[in-house]
Coordinates of C-alpha atoms in Angstrom, one line a residue:
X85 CA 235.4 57.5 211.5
X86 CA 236.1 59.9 208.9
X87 CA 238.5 58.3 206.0
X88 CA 241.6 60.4 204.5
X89 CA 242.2 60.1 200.8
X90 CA 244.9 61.4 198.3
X91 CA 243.8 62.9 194.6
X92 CA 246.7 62.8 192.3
X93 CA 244.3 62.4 189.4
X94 CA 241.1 63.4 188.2
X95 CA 238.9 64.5 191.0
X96 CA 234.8 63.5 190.7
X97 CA 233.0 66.2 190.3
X98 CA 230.6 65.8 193.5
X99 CA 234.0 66.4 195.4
X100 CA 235.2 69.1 193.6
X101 CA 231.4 70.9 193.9
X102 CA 231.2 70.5 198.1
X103 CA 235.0 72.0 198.3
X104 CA 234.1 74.8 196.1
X105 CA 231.1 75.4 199.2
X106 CA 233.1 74.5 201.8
X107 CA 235.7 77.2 200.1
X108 CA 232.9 79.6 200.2
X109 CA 231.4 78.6 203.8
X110 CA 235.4 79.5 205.1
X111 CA 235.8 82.7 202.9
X112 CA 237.3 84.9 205.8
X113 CA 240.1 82.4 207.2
X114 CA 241.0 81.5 203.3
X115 CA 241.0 84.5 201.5
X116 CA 244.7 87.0 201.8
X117 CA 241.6 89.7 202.3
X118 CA 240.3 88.7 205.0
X119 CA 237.0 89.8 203.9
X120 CA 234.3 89.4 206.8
X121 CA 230.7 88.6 206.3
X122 CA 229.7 92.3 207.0
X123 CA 231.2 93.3 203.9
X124 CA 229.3 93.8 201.0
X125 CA 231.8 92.4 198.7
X126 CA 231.6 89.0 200.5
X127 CA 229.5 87.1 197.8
X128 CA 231.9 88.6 194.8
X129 CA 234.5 87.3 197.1
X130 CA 233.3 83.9 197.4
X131 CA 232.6 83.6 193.8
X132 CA 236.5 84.2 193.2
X133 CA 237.6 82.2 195.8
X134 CA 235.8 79.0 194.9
X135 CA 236.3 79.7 191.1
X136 CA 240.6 79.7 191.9
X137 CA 240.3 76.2 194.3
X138 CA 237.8 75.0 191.5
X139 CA 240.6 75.7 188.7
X140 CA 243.1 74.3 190.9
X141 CA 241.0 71.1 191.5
X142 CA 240.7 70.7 188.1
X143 CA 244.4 70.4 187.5
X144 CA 245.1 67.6 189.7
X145 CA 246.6 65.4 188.2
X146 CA 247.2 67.5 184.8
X147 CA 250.5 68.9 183.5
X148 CA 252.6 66.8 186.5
X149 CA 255.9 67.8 185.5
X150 CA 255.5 71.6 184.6
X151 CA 252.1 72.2 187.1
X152 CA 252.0 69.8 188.9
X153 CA 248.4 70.5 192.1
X154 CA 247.6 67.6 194.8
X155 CA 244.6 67.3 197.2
X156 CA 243.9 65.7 200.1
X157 CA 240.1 65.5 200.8
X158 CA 238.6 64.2 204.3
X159 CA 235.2 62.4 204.3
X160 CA 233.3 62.1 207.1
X161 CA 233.4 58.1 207.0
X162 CA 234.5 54.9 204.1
X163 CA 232.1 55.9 201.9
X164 CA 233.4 58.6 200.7
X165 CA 229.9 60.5 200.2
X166 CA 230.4 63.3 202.3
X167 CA 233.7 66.0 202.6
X168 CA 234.3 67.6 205.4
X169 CA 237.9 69.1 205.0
X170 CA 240.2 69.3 202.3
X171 CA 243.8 70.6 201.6
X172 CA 245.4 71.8 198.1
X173 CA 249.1 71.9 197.7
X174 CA 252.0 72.5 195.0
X175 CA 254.7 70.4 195.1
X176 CA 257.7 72.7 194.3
X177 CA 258.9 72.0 190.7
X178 CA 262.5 70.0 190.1
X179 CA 261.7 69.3 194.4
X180 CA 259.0 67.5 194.9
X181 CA 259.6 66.4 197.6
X182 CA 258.8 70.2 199.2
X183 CA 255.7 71.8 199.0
X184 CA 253.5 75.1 199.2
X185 CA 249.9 74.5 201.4
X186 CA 247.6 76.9 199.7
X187 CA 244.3 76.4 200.7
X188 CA 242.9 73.7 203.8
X189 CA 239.6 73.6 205.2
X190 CA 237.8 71.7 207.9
X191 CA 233.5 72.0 207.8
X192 CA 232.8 74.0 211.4
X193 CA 231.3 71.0 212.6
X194 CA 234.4 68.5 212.5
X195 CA 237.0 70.8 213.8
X196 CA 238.9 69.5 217.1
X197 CA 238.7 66.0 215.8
X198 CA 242.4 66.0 214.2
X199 CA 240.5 66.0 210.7
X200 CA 243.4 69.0 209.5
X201 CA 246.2 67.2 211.3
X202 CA 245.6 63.6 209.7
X203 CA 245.8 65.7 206.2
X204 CA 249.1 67.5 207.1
X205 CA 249.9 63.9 207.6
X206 CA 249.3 62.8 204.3
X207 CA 250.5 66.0 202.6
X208 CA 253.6 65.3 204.5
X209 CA 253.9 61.2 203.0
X210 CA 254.7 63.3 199.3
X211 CA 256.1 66.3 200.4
X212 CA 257.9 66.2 204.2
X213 CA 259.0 69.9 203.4
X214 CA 256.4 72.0 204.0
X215 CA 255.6 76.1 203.6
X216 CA 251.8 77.9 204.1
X217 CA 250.4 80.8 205.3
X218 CA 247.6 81.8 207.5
X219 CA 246.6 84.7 209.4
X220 CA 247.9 85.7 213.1
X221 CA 245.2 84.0 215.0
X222 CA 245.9 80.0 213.4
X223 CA 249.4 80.7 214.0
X224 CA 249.0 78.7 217.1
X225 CA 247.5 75.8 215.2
X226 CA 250.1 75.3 212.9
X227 CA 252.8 75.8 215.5
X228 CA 251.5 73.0 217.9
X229 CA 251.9 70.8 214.9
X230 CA 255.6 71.6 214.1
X231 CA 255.7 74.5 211.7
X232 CA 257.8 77.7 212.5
X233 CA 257.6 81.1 212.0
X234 CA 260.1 82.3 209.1
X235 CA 258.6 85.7 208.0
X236 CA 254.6 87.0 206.4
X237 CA 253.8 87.5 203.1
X238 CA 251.3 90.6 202.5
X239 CA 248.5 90.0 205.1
X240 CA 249.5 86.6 206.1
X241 CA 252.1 85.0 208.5
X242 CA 254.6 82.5 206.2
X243 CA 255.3 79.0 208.6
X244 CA 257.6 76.3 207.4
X245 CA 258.0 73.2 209.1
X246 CA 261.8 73.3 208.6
X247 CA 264.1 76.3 209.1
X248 CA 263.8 77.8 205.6
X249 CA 261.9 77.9 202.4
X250 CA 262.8 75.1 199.9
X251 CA 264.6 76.8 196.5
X252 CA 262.6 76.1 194.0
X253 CA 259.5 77.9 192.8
X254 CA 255.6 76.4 192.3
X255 CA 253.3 76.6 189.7
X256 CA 250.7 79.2 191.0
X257 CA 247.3 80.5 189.1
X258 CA 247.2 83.8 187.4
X259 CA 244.1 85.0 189.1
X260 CA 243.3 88.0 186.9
X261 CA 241.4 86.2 184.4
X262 CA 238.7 85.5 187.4
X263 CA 238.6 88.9 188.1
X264 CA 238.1 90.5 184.7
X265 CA 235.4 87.4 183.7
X266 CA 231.5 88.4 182.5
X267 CA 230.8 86.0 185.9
X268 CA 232.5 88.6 188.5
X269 CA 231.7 91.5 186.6
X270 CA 227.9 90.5 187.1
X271 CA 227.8 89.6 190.5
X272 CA 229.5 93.0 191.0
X273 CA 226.9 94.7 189.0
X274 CA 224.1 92.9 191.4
X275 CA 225.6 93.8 194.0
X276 CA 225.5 97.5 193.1
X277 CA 222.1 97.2 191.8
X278 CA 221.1 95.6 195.2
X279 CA 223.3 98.3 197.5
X280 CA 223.6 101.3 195.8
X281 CA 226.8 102.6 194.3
X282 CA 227.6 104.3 197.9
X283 CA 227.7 101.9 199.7
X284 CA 229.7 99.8 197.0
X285 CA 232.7 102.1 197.6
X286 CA 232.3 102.5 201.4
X287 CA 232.6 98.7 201.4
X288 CA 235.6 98.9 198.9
X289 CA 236.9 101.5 201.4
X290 CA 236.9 99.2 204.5
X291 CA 238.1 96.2 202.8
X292 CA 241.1 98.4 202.0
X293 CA 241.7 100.0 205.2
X294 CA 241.2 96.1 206.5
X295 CA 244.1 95.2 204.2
X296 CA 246.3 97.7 205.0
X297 CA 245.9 96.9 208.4
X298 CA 246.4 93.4 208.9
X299 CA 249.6 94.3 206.4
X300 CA 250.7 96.3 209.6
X301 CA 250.2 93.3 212.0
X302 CA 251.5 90.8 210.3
X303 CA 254.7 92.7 210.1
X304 CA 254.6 94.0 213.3
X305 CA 254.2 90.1 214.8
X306 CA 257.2 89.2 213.1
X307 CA 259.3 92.0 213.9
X308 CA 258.4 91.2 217.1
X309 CA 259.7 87.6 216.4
X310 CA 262.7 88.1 215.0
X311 CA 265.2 86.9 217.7
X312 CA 263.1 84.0 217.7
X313 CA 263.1 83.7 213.8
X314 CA 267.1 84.2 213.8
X315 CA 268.1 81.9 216.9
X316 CA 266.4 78.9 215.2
X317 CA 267.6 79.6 211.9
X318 CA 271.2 80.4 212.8
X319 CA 271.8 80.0 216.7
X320 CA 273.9 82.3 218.6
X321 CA 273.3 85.5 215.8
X322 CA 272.4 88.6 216.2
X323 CA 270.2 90.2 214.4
X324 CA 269.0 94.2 213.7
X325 CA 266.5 95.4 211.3
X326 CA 267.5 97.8 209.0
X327 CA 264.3 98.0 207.0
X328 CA 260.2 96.5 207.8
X329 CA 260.3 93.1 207.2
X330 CA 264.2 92.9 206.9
X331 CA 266.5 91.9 209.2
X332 CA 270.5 92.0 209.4
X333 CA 272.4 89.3 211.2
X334 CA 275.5 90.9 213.0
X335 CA 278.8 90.0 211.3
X336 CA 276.8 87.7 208.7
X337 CA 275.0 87.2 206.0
X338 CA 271.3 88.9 205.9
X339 CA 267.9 87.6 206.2
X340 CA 265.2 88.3 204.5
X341 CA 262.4 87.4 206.7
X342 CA 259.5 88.4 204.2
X343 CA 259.2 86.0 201.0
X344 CA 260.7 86.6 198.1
X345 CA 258.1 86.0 195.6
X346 CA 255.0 88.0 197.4
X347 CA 251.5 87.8 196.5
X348 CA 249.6 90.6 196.5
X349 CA 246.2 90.8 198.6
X350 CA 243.9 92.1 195.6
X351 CA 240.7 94.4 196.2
X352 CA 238.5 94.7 193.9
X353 CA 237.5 98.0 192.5
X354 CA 233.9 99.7 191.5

């Protein structure tokens, strides 16, 4: 029977190393790219992904008041040996008791089981309020366990299990720094070296046009939505868009159904 436990501080470092793989294993659903296996950016883009939940990971339990990073980490029985899934939040600063999900993860071969559910669970025991996002296909997932659609953020569909996004802001990683480290810069090189610089670019190309284009469906799926989004947020409105991604409730106040504070899906270039 796997065994659901809460990090609030220091997290052992044979933990941290199997979700930095399981980040890795799960780089397409994870990452705002998108980035499939096919692509020949995909080990550059596991390198950054499991370096940003590493960094995260090793602020649990650091700089609570100002930064403040929890985890939830499911092991595949009591002992505690083996992960299998994990979830990373923020608690929102001055309201804690509202959160943003950014990374969860179940291993391929646990999934079904109720493994992610049992850690919304106890992400919820901290922080009932609850915002992520996730691509259009695990919309589904997080809808059957009581989160709503309220808008998408750059590639990704944004679902809160209340009506709206809590007010206050979280303390997020400036990712750059991963980026621009000797680390990336030499897998890149490798990868050119291995690839050619051709084929570099035409893989740059695709992730782009990939981007772009799950930009276009993840608006499109919640203009699509936005009666929906409207009629449980205010009931009995009307609503019109008047721009993509913004819509106008008749004879009230707007609504903004893409996020305020976006983050930007980030290609990297050759």
């Amino acid at each position: 029977m796997h065994k659901i436990v809460t990090y609030t501080e220091g997290v052992p470092h044979s933990v941290a190393a199997q979700i930095g793989q399981l980040a890795q294993q799960n780089l397409t659903d994870l990452s705002m790219l998108g980035v499939p296996p096919s692509n020949s950016f995909y080990p550059m883009c596991q390198y950054t992904l499991s370096t940003e939940i590493l960094m995260y990971v090793s602020r649990v339990g650091e700089l609570d008041e100002e930064a403040p990073v929890r985890l939830v980490v499911a092991f595949a029985d009591e002992v505690r040996k083996n992960v299998i899934g994990f979830v990373l939040y923020l608690p929102v600063i001055n309201d804690h008791k509202a959160c943003g999900l950014t990374y969860m993860a179940v291993a391929s071969g646990h999934r079904r089981k109720g493994v992610a559910r049992e850690m919304m669970a106890a992400v919820a025991e901290e922080c009932p309020h609850i915002e992520l996002t996730c691509f259009i296909n695990k919309v589904p997932v997080y809808e059957s366990m009581g989160f709503y659609v309220i808008g998408y953020r750059d590639t990704q569909i944004v679902l809160n299990n209340r009506t709206d996004s809590s007010s206050g802001e979280m303390a997020a990683l400036w990712t750059d720094p991963i980026f621009e480290s000797p680390e990336c810069r030499q897998i890149q090189s490798q990868l050119v070296q291995k690839h050619g610089l051709k084929i570099m670019r035409d893989a740059e190309r695709k992730l782009e046009r990939l981007v772009d284009e799950l930009k276009r469906k993840a608006e499109q799926f919640v203009s699509a939505r936005a009666e929906q989004i409207v009629e449980y947020r205010r009931p009995g409105a009307t609503v019109v868009e008047v721009a993509p991604g913004r819509f106008k409730l008749q004879d009230v106040d707007g609504i903004d159904c893409q996020s305020s504070r976006p983050q930007p899906a980030r290609t990297q270039k050759i």
